[in-house]
């Protein structure tokens, strides 16, 4: 009985701690003083392609998983709409196992990744035969699997639509919105919508933690931001909030770290 009460008390303290951290963050964000605004703005990291390349070279890729993401497997039918042979976009894909997993389900996958090392490691580690073509309309290359199911564009994601003219049935965003710089989020969302076909779907995974304790990436994303960015075209539903507090986040002082799964369905 005592053990049960102890566990219950811990859960209450964890929830109360989380609410305090969120409330404290919101207070800071709404404070009108210039000093506070500068502090809030500076707490978020800003990275460019060179920074990401250096992280890959140094092996600082804690965001990479050696298995397909369990949340993808769980909500795959939402992503595909239960349909076969869908064309699915994975922005900022890295060398994610999710690329191959989706392709193995019979779909066509197009990834976009700026770091060449990540692209090469994906095809090499997955033992996938590929060809490489230099893009003529934008700086970069496209790597294509021999069976035609996987293409990964090595380019700036914001240049991608200048080279790729087709539309996608679905977008799977596990590591893009949380990785791009905060000032680029609206531009990024506009790009994703422009690449999506009528009736398309999106599964977006964001993360929730106390941003005062970690500057990102992955960047903290307010849950209300998704309807703000995508609500003009998509119905937005939260499918799950998954407790993903690993030791590496505890070492950074975080007391909670949640992955939030958003499902977007086209209103048309």
PDB file of C-alpha atoms in Angstrom:
ATOM      1  CA  UNK A   1       0.000   0.000   0.000  1.00  0.00           C
ATOM      2  CA  UNK A   2       2.791   2.392   0.943  1.00  0.00           C
ATOM      3  CA  UNK A   3       4.616   1.647  -2.327  1.00  0.00           C
ATOM      4  CA  UNK A   4       1.437   2.401  -4.281  1.00  0.00           C
ATOM      5  CA  UNK A   5       0.952   5.736  -2.488  1.00  0.00           C
ATOM      6  CA  UNK A   6       4.597   6.655  -3.108  1.00  0.00           C
ATOM      7  CA  UNK A   7       4.246   6.019  -6.844  1.00  0.00           C
ATOM      8  CA  UNK A   8       0.984   7.979  -6.948  1.00  0.00           C
ATOM      9  CA  UNK A   9       2.591  10.898  -5.139  1.00  0.00           C
ATOM     10  CA  UNK A  10       5.500  10.861  -7.591  1.00  0.00           C
ATOM     11  CA  UNK A  11       3.112  11.063 -10.537  1.00  0.00           C
ATOM     12  CA  UNK A  12       1.337  14.041  -8.975  1.00  0.00           C
ATOM     13  CA  UNK A  13       4.633  15.821  -8.339  1.00  0.00           C
ATOM     14  CA  UNK A  14       5.757  15.160 -11.923  1.00  0.00           C
ATOM     15  CA  UNK A  15       2.545  16.643 -13.357  1.00  0.00           C
ATOM     16  CA  UNK A  16       2.684  19.634 -10.999  1.00  0.00           C
ATOM     17  CA  UNK A  17       6.349  20.197 -11.907  1.00  0.00           C
ATOM     18  CA  UNK A  18       5.513  20.093 -15.595  1.00  0.00           C
ATOM     19  CA  UNK A  19       2.662  22.581 -15.186  1.00  0.00           C
ATOM     20  CA  UNK A  20       4.922  24.910 -13.230  1.00  0.00           C
ATOM     21  CA  UNK A  21       7.637  24.786 -15.918  1.00  0.00           C
ATOM     22  CA  UNK A  22       5.140  25.485 -18.706  1.00  0.00           C
ATOM     23  CA  UNK A  23       3.483  28.302 -16.782  1.00  0.00           C
ATOM     24  CA  UNK A  24       6.870  29.827 -15.953  1.00  0.00           C
ATOM     25  CA  UNK A  25       7.917  29.636 -19.626  1.00  0.00           C
ATOM     26  CA  UNK A  26       4.667  31.252 -20.796  1.00  0.00           C
ATOM     27  CA  UNK A  27       5.115  34.028 -18.247  1.00  0.00           C
ATOM     28  CA  UNK A  28       8.600  34.730 -19.578  1.00  0.00           C
ATOM     29  CA  UNK A  29       7.393  34.685 -23.177  1.00  0.00           C
ATOM     30  CA  UNK A  30       4.658  37.256 -22.445  1.00  0.00           C
ATOM     31  CA  UNK A  31       6.757  39.589 -20.271  1.00  0.00           C
ATOM     32  CA  UNK A  32       6.875  42.972 -21.989  1.00  0.00           C
ATOM     33  CA  UNK A  33      10.360  43.988 -20.865  1.00  0.00           C
ATOM     34  CA  UNK A  34      13.013  44.115 -23.598  1.00  0.00           C
ATOM     35  CA  UNK A  35      15.557  42.280 -21.437  1.00  0.00           C
ATOM     36  CA  UNK A  36      13.222  39.319 -20.993  1.00  0.00           C
ATOM     37  CA  UNK A  37      12.450  39.150 -24.705  1.00  0.00           C
ATOM     38  CA  UNK A  38      16.160  39.094 -25.542  1.00  0.00           C
ATOM     39  CA  UNK A  39      16.753  36.303 -23.031  1.00  0.00           C
ATOM     40  CA  UNK A  40      13.893  34.223 -24.446  1.00  0.00           C
ATOM     41  CA  UNK A  41      15.070  34.744 -28.004  1.00  0.00           C
ATOM     42  CA  UNK A  42      18.637  33.781 -27.190  1.00  0.00           C
ATOM     43  CA  UNK A  43      17.696  30.541 -25.407  1.00  0.00           C
ATOM     44  CA  UNK A  44      16.926  28.832 -28.732  1.00  0.00           C
ATOM     45  CA  UNK A  45      19.827  27.518 -30.780  1.00  0.00           C
ATOM     46  CA  UNK A  46      20.181  28.451 -34.457  1.00  0.00           C
ATOM     47  CA  UNK A  47      21.958  25.989 -36.756  1.00  0.00           C
ATOM     48  CA  UNK A  48      22.915  26.016 -40.429  1.00  0.00           C
ATOM     49  CA  UNK A  49      23.866  23.191 -42.799  1.00  0.00           C
ATOM     50  CA  UNK A  50      27.543  23.416 -41.813  1.00  0.00           C
ATOM     51  CA  UNK A  51      26.581  22.952 -38.166  1.00  0.00           C
ATOM     52  CA  UNK A  52      24.569  19.857 -39.002  1.00  0.00           C
ATOM     53  CA  UNK A  53      27.420  18.493 -41.137  1.00  0.00           C
ATOM     54  CA  UNK A  54      29.829  18.949 -38.249  1.00  0.00           C
ATOM     55  CA  UNK A  55      27.418  17.120 -35.933  1.00  0.00           C
ATOM     56  CA  UNK A  56      27.301  14.189 -38.344  1.00  0.00           C
ATOM     57  CA  UNK A  57      31.084  14.124 -38.697  1.00  0.00           C
ATOM     58  CA  UNK A  58      31.457  14.148 -34.913  1.00  0.00           C
ATOM     59  CA  UNK A  59      28.841  11.424 -34.473  1.00  0.00           C
ATOM     60  CA  UNK A  60      26.523  13.761 -32.578  1.00  0.00           C
ATOM     61  CA  UNK A  61      23.343  12.200 -33.915  1.00  0.00           C
ATOM     62  CA  UNK A  62      21.439  11.277 -30.791  1.00  0.00           C
ATOM     63  CA  UNK A  63      18.244  11.957 -32.719  1.00  0.00           C
ATOM     64  CA  UNK A  64      18.890   8.908 -34.936  1.00  0.00           C
ATOM     65  CA  UNK A  65      17.173   5.639 -34.040  1.00  0.00           C
ATOM     66  CA  UNK A  66      18.519   2.244 -35.090  1.00  0.00           C
ATOM     67  CA  UNK A  67      14.987   0.914 -35.552  1.00  0.00           C
ATOM     68  CA  UNK A  68      11.899   2.215 -37.280  1.00  0.00           C
ATOM     69  CA  UNK A  69      10.120   4.623 -34.980  1.00  0.00           C
ATOM     70  CA  UNK A  70       7.431   2.842 -32.911  1.00  0.00           C
ATOM     71  CA  UNK A  71       5.067   5.788 -33.355  1.00  0.00           C
ATOM     72  CA  UNK A  72       5.368   5.477 -37.134  1.00  0.00           C
ATOM     73  CA  UNK A  73       4.527   1.783 -36.994  1.00  0.00           C
ATOM     74  CA  UNK A  74       1.612   2.472 -34.652  1.00  0.00           C
ATOM     75  CA  UNK A  75       0.074   5.191 -36.826  1.00  0.00           C
ATOM     76  CA  UNK A  76       1.113   4.034 -40.293  1.00  0.00           C
ATOM     77  CA  UNK A  77      -2.504   3.562 -41.357  1.00  0.00           C
ATOM     78  CA  UNK A  78      -3.208   7.175 -40.463  1.00  0.00           C
ATOM     79  CA  UNK A  79      -0.292   8.285 -42.614  1.00  0.00           C
ATOM     80  CA  UNK A  80      -1.301   6.186 -45.606  1.00  0.00           C
ATOM     81  CA  UNK A  81      -5.044   6.493 -45.156  1.00  0.00           C
ATOM     82  CA  UNK A  82      -5.140   2.702 -45.328  1.00  0.00           C
ATOM     83  CA  UNK A  83      -4.250   2.934 -49.015  1.00  0.00           C
ATOM     84  CA  UNK A  84      -1.560   1.143 -50.965  1.00  0.00           C
ATOM     85  CA  UNK A  85       1.180   2.574 -53.189  1.00  0.00           C
ATOM     86  CA  UNK A  86       1.218   6.029 -51.626  1.00  0.00           C
ATOM     87  CA  UNK A  87       3.864   8.650 -52.390  1.00  0.00           C
ATOM     88  CA  UNK A  88       5.278   9.853 -49.080  1.00  0.00           C
ATOM     89  CA  UNK A  89       7.652  12.717 -48.327  1.00  0.00           C
ATOM     90  CA  UNK A  90      10.072  12.606 -45.392  1.00  0.00           C
ATOM     91  CA  UNK A  91      11.732  16.031 -44.958  1.00  0.00           C
ATOM     92  CA  UNK A  92      15.096  16.244 -43.185  1.00  0.00           C
ATOM     93  CA  UNK A  93      15.199  12.460 -43.207  1.00  0.00           C
ATOM     94  CA  UNK A  94      18.813  11.850 -42.140  1.00  0.00           C
ATOM     95  CA  UNK A  95      19.526   8.132 -42.438  1.00  0.00           C
ATOM     96  CA  UNK A  96      16.266   7.187 -40.769  1.00  0.00           C
ATOM     97  CA  UNK A  97      15.209   3.546 -40.731  1.00  0.00           C
ATOM     98  CA  UNK A  98      11.703   4.877 -41.327  1.00  0.00           C
ATOM     99  CA  UNK A  99      12.554   5.456 -45.001  1.00  0.00           C
ATOM    100  CA  UNK A 100      13.132   1.779 -45.717  1.00  0.00           C
ATOM    101  CA  UNK A 101      10.313   0.626 -43.459  1.00  0.00           C
ATOM    102  CA  UNK A 102       7.746   2.710 -45.350  1.00  0.00           C
ATOM    103  CA  UNK A 103       9.148   1.577 -48.703  1.00  0.00           C
ATOM    104  CA  UNK A 104       8.976  -2.054 -47.546  1.00  0.00           C
ATOM    105  CA  UNK A 105       5.232  -1.585 -47.001  1.00  0.00           C
ATOM    106  CA  UNK A 106       4.866  -0.978 -50.747  1.00  0.00           C
ATOM    107  CA  UNK A 107       4.978   2.812 -50.839  1.00  0.00           C
ATOM    108  CA  UNK A 108       7.241   5.226 -52.702  1.00  0.00           C
ATOM    109  CA  UNK A 109       9.375   7.381 -50.420  1.00  0.00           C
ATOM    110  CA  UNK A 110      11.108  10.663 -51.196  1.00  0.00           C
ATOM    111  CA  UNK A 111      13.462  12.011 -48.565  1.00  0.00           C
ATOM    112  CA  UNK A 112      15.144  15.403 -48.371  1.00  0.00           C
ATOM    113  CA  UNK A 113      18.433  15.763 -46.510  1.00  0.00           C
ATOM    114  CA  UNK A 114      21.101  18.459 -46.710  1.00  0.00           C
ATOM    115  CA  UNK A 115      24.002  16.434 -45.287  1.00  0.00           C
ATOM    116  CA  UNK A 116      25.619  14.105 -47.822  1.00  0.00           C
ATOM    117  CA  UNK A 117      27.155  11.870 -45.157  1.00  0.00           C
ATOM    118  CA  UNK A 118      23.689  11.044 -43.843  1.00  0.00           C
ATOM    119  CA  UNK A 119      22.446  10.069 -47.311  1.00  0.00           C
ATOM    120  CA  UNK A 120      25.454   7.880 -48.078  1.00  0.00           C
ATOM    121  CA  UNK A 121      25.279   6.152 -44.701  1.00  0.00           C
ATOM    122  CA  UNK A 122      21.596   5.390 -45.231  1.00  0.00           C
ATOM    123  CA  UNK A 123      22.106   3.540 -48.507  1.00  0.00           C
ATOM    124  CA  UNK A 124      25.311   1.840 -47.325  1.00  0.00           C
ATOM    125  CA  UNK A 125      24.001   0.663 -43.956  1.00  0.00           C
ATOM    126  CA  UNK A 126      20.740  -0.589 -45.462  1.00  0.00           C
ATOM    127  CA  UNK A 127      22.608  -2.383 -48.276  1.00  0.00           C
ATOM    128  CA  UNK A 128      20.492  -0.664 -50.913  1.00  0.00           C
ATOM    129  CA  UNK A 129      21.873  -0.391 -54.434  1.00  0.00           C
ATOM    130  CA  UNK A 130      21.529   3.147 -55.713  1.00  0.00           C
ATOM    131  CA  UNK A 131      22.411   5.559 -58.474  1.00  0.00           C
ATOM    132  CA  UNK A 132      23.373   9.203 -58.087  1.00  0.00           C
ATOM    133  CA  UNK A 133      22.352  12.065 -60.351  1.00  0.00           C
ATOM    134  CA  UNK A 134      23.426  15.688 -60.145  1.00  0.00           C
ATOM    135  CA  UNK A 135      20.509  18.089 -59.982  1.00  0.00           C
ATOM    136  CA  UNK A 136      20.558  20.680 -62.746  1.00  0.00           C
ATOM    137  CA  UNK A 137      18.033  23.181 -61.414  1.00  0.00           C
ATOM    138  CA  UNK A 138      19.288  23.522 -57.817  1.00  0.00           C
ATOM    139  CA  UNK A 139      22.565  22.730 -56.000  1.00  0.00           C
ATOM    140  CA  UNK A 140      22.571  19.098 -54.943  1.00  0.00           C
ATOM    141  CA  UNK A 141      22.086  15.499 -56.006  1.00  0.00           C
ATOM    142  CA  UNK A 142      19.408  12.821 -55.957  1.00  0.00           C
ATOM    143  CA  UNK A 143      20.148   9.265 -54.856  1.00  0.00           C
ATOM    144  CA  UNK A 144      17.734   6.627 -56.170  1.00  0.00           C
ATOM    145  CA  UNK A 145      17.354   2.991 -55.155  1.00  0.00           C
ATOM    146  CA  UNK A 146      17.569   0.481 -57.982  1.00  0.00           C
ATOM    147  CA  UNK A 147      13.953  -0.623 -57.423  1.00  0.00           C
ATOM    148  CA  UNK A 148      12.719   2.974 -57.728  1.00  0.00           C
ATOM    149  CA  UNK A 149      10.925   3.002 -54.365  1.00  0.00           C
ATOM    150  CA  UNK A 150      13.335   5.335 -52.579  1.00  0.00           C
ATOM    151  CA  UNK A 151      14.745   8.684 -53.677  1.00  0.00           C
ATOM    152  CA  UNK A 152      16.700  10.973 -51.374  1.00  0.00           C
ATOM    153  CA  UNK A 153      17.416  14.513 -52.483  1.00  0.00           C
ATOM    154  CA  UNK A 154      20.614  15.921 -51.052  1.00  0.00           C
ATOM    155  CA  UNK A 155      19.759  19.625 -51.078  1.00  0.00           C
ATOM    156  CA  UNK A 156      18.442  22.532 -49.059  1.00  0.00           C
ATOM    157  CA  UNK A 157      14.858  21.669 -48.131  1.00  0.00           C
ATOM    158  CA  UNK A 158      13.751  25.170 -49.128  1.00  0.00           C
ATOM    159  CA  UNK A 159      15.108  24.601 -52.651  1.00  0.00           C
ATOM    160  CA  UNK A 160      13.465  21.194 -53.030  1.00  0.00           C
ATOM    161  CA  UNK A 161      10.228  22.366 -54.698  1.00  0.00           C
ATOM    162  CA  UNK A 162      12.237  24.064 -57.441  1.00  0.00           C
ATOM    163  CA  UNK A 163      13.483  20.636 -58.490  1.00  0.00           C
ATOM    164  CA  UNK A 164      10.584  18.341 -57.557  1.00  0.00           C
ATOM    165  CA  UNK A 165       7.307  19.236 -59.277  1.00  0.00           C
ATOM    166  CA  UNK A 166       5.033  16.346 -58.272  1.00  0.00           C
ATOM    167  CA  UNK A 167       2.675  16.249 -55.273  1.00  0.00           C
ATOM    168  CA  UNK A 168       2.673  13.896 -52.292  1.00  0.00           C
ATOM    169  CA  UNK A 169      -0.123  11.818 -50.803  1.00  0.00           C
ATOM    170  CA  UNK A 170       1.366  12.170 -47.328  1.00  0.00           C
ATOM    171  CA  UNK A 171       4.122  13.850 -45.339  1.00  0.00           C
ATOM    172  CA  UNK A 172       5.845  12.115 -42.431  1.00  0.00           C
ATOM    173  CA  UNK A 173       7.646  14.685 -40.288  1.00  0.00           C
ATOM    174  CA  UNK A 174       9.388  13.172 -37.289  1.00  0.00           C
ATOM    175  CA  UNK A 175      12.554  15.235 -37.246  1.00  0.00           C
ATOM    176  CA  UNK A 176      12.051  18.289 -39.458  1.00  0.00           C
ATOM    177  CA  UNK A 177       9.834  20.809 -37.675  1.00  0.00           C
ATOM    178  CA  UNK A 178      11.739  20.178 -34.440  1.00  0.00           C
ATOM    179  CA  UNK A 179      15.074  20.706 -36.211  1.00  0.00           C
ATOM    180  CA  UNK A 180      14.591  23.780 -38.378  1.00  0.00           C
ATOM    181  CA  UNK A 181      15.208  27.187 -36.876  1.00  0.00           C
ATOM    182  CA  UNK A 182      12.178  28.740 -35.213  1.00  0.00           C
ATOM    183  CA  UNK A 183      12.144  31.718 -37.593  1.00  0.00           C
ATOM    184  CA  UNK A 184      11.786  29.330 -40.548  1.00  0.00           C
ATOM    185  CA  UNK A 185       8.752  27.414 -39.273  1.00  0.00           C
ATOM    186  CA  UNK A 186       6.062  29.337 -41.148  1.00  0.00           C
ATOM    187  CA  UNK A 187       8.061  29.198 -44.368  1.00  0.00           C
ATOM    188  CA  UNK A 188       8.576  25.473 -43.859  1.00  0.00           C
ATOM    189  CA  UNK A 189       4.877  24.790 -43.275  1.00  0.00           C
ATOM    190  CA  UNK A 190       3.977  26.751 -46.407  1.00  0.00           C
ATOM    191  CA  UNK A 191       6.425  24.607 -48.367  1.00  0.00           C
ATOM    192  CA  UNK A 192       4.984  21.333 -47.023  1.00  0.00           C
ATOM    193  CA  UNK A 193       1.463  22.408 -47.936  1.00  0.00           C
ATOM    194  CA  UNK A 194       2.549  23.386 -51.441  1.00  0.00           C
ATOM    195  CA  UNK A 195       4.040  19.914 -51.963  1.00  0.00           C
ATOM    196  CA  UNK A 196       0.918  18.072 -50.781  1.00  0.00           C
ATOM    197  CA  UNK A 197      -1.820  16.773 -53.061  1.00  0.00           C
ATOM    198  CA  UNK A 198      -5.539  17.379 -52.447  1.00  0.00           C
ATOM    199  CA  UNK A 199      -6.776  14.906 -49.841  1.00  0.00           C
ATOM    200  CA  UNK A 200      -3.288  14.488 -48.404  1.00  0.00           C
ATOM    201  CA  UNK A 201      -2.383  13.595 -44.842  1.00  0.00           C
ATOM    202  CA  UNK A 202       0.461  14.442 -42.496  1.00  0.00           C
ATOM    203  CA  UNK A 203       1.837  12.834 -39.362  1.00  0.00           C
ATOM    204  CA  UNK A 204       3.985  15.306 -37.448  1.00  0.00           C
ATOM    205  CA  UNK A 205       5.916  14.387 -34.304  1.00  0.00           C
ATOM    206  CA  UNK A 206       6.875  17.298 -32.063  1.00  0.00           C
ATOM    207  CA  UNK A 207       8.547  17.386 -28.668  1.00  0.00           C
ATOM    208  CA  UNK A 208       7.450  18.997 -25.435  1.00  0.00           C
ATOM    209  CA  UNK A 209       9.842  19.879 -22.611  1.00  0.00           C
ATOM    210  CA  UNK A 210      10.874  22.911 -20.570  1.00  0.00           C
ATOM    211  CA  UNK A 211      12.710  25.097 -23.143  1.00  0.00           C
ATOM    212  CA  UNK A 212      14.364  27.073 -20.372  1.00  0.00           C
ATOM    213  CA  UNK A 213      16.486  23.987 -19.669  1.00  0.00           C
ATOM    214  CA  UNK A 214      17.476  23.024 -23.219  1.00  0.00           C
ATOM    215  CA  UNK A 215      17.974  25.275 -26.276  1.00  0.00           C
ATOM    216  CA  UNK A 216      17.379  22.475 -28.806  1.00  0.00           C
ATOM    217  CA  UNK A 217      17.505  20.854 -31.176  1.00  0.00           C
ATOM    218  CA  UNK A 218      15.197  19.110 -31.069  1.00  0.00           C
ATOM    219  CA  UNK A 219      13.300  22.319 -30.495  1.00  0.00           C
ATOM    220  CA  UNK A 220      10.342  22.597 -28.166  1.00  0.00           C
ATOM    221  CA  UNK A 221       7.151  23.062 -30.194  1.00  0.00           C
ATOM    222  CA  UNK A 222       4.009  24.485 -28.632  1.00  0.00           C
ATOM    223  CA  UNK A 223       1.044  22.206 -29.361  1.00  0.00           C
ATOM    224  CA  UNK A 224      -1.052  25.159 -30.506  1.00  0.00           C
ATOM    225  CA  UNK A 225       1.517  25.977 -33.183  1.00  0.00           C
ATOM    226  CA  UNK A 226       0.437  23.095 -35.437  1.00  0.00           C
ATOM    227  CA  UNK A 227      -3.133  24.388 -35.962  1.00  0.00           C
ATOM    228  CA  UNK A 228      -1.684  27.866 -36.436  1.00  0.00           C
ATOM    229  CA  UNK A 229       0.685  26.678 -39.186  1.00  0.00           C
ATOM    230  CA  UNK A 230      -1.570  24.123 -40.877  1.00  0.00           C
ATOM    231  CA  UNK A 231      -5.144  24.776 -39.721  1.00  0.00           C
ATOM    232  CA  UNK A 232      -6.080  26.833 -42.785  1.00  0.00           C
ATOM    233  CA  UNK A 233      -5.982  23.627 -44.844  1.00  0.00           C
ATOM    234  CA  UNK A 234      -5.942  20.647 -42.485  1.00  0.00           C
ATOM    235  CA  UNK A 235      -7.967  19.279 -39.621  1.00  0.00           C
ATOM    236  CA  UNK A 236      -5.518  18.765 -36.759  1.00  0.00           C
ATOM    237  CA  UNK A 237      -5.802  15.994 -34.176  1.00  0.00           C
ATOM    238  CA  UNK A 238      -3.403  14.929 -31.434  1.00  0.00           C
ATOM    239  CA  UNK A 239      -3.124  11.150 -31.515  1.00  0.00           C
ATOM    240  CA  UNK A 240      -0.784  10.624 -28.596  1.00  0.00           C
ATOM    241  CA  UNK A 241       1.518  12.208 -26.056  1.00  0.00           C
ATOM    242  CA  UNK A 242       4.294   9.710 -25.397  1.00  0.00           C
ATOM    243  CA  UNK A 243       6.616   9.945 -22.399  1.00  0.00           C
ATOM    244  CA  UNK A 244      10.098   9.730 -23.975  1.00  0.00           C
ATOM    245  CA  UNK A 245      12.278  10.902 -21.103  1.00  0.00           C
ATOM    246  CA  UNK A 246      15.579   9.112 -21.708  1.00  0.00           C
ATOM    247  CA  UNK A 247      18.765   9.346 -19.655  1.00  0.00           C
ATOM    248  CA  UNK A 248      20.352  11.785 -22.113  1.00  0.00           C
ATOM    249  CA  UNK A 249      17.519  14.240 -21.441  1.00  0.00           C
ATOM    250  CA  UNK A 250      17.781  13.772 -17.680  1.00  0.00           C
ATOM    251  CA  UNK A 251      21.479  14.603 -17.963  1.00  0.00           C
ATOM    252  CA  UNK A 252      20.476  17.947 -19.457  1.00  0.00           C
ATOM    253  CA  UNK A 253      18.298  18.620 -16.432  1.00  0.00           C
ATOM    254  CA  UNK A 254      14.959  17.879 -18.068  1.00  0.00           C
ATOM    255  CA  UNK A 255      12.255  16.422 -15.852  1.00  0.00           C
ATOM    256  CA  UNK A 256       9.917  15.548 -18.710  1.00  0.00           C
ATOM    257  CA  UNK A 257      10.271  14.993 -22.450  1.00  0.00           C
ATOM    258  CA  UNK A 258       7.191  14.063 -24.448  1.00  0.00           C
ATOM    259  CA  UNK A 259       6.779  13.196 -28.106  1.00  0.00           C
ATOM    260  CA  UNK A 260       3.462  14.504 -29.391  1.00  0.00           C
ATOM    261  CA  UNK A 261       1.917  12.902 -32.485  1.00  0.00           C
ATOM    262  CA  UNK A 262      -0.242  15.214 -34.609  1.00  0.00           C
ATOM    263  CA  UNK A 263      -2.441  13.878 -37.407  1.00  0.00           C
ATOM    264  CA  UNK A 264      -3.434  16.264 -40.177  1.00  0.00           C
ATOM    265  CA  UNK A 265      -6.184  15.440 -42.670  1.00  0.00           C
ATOM    266  CA  UNK A 266      -6.996  17.663 -45.631  1.00  0.00           C
ATOM    267  CA  UNK A 267     -10.287  19.505 -45.253  1.00  0.00           C
ATOM    268  CA  UNK A 268     -11.012  19.215 -48.991  1.00  0.00           C
TER     269      UNK A 268
END
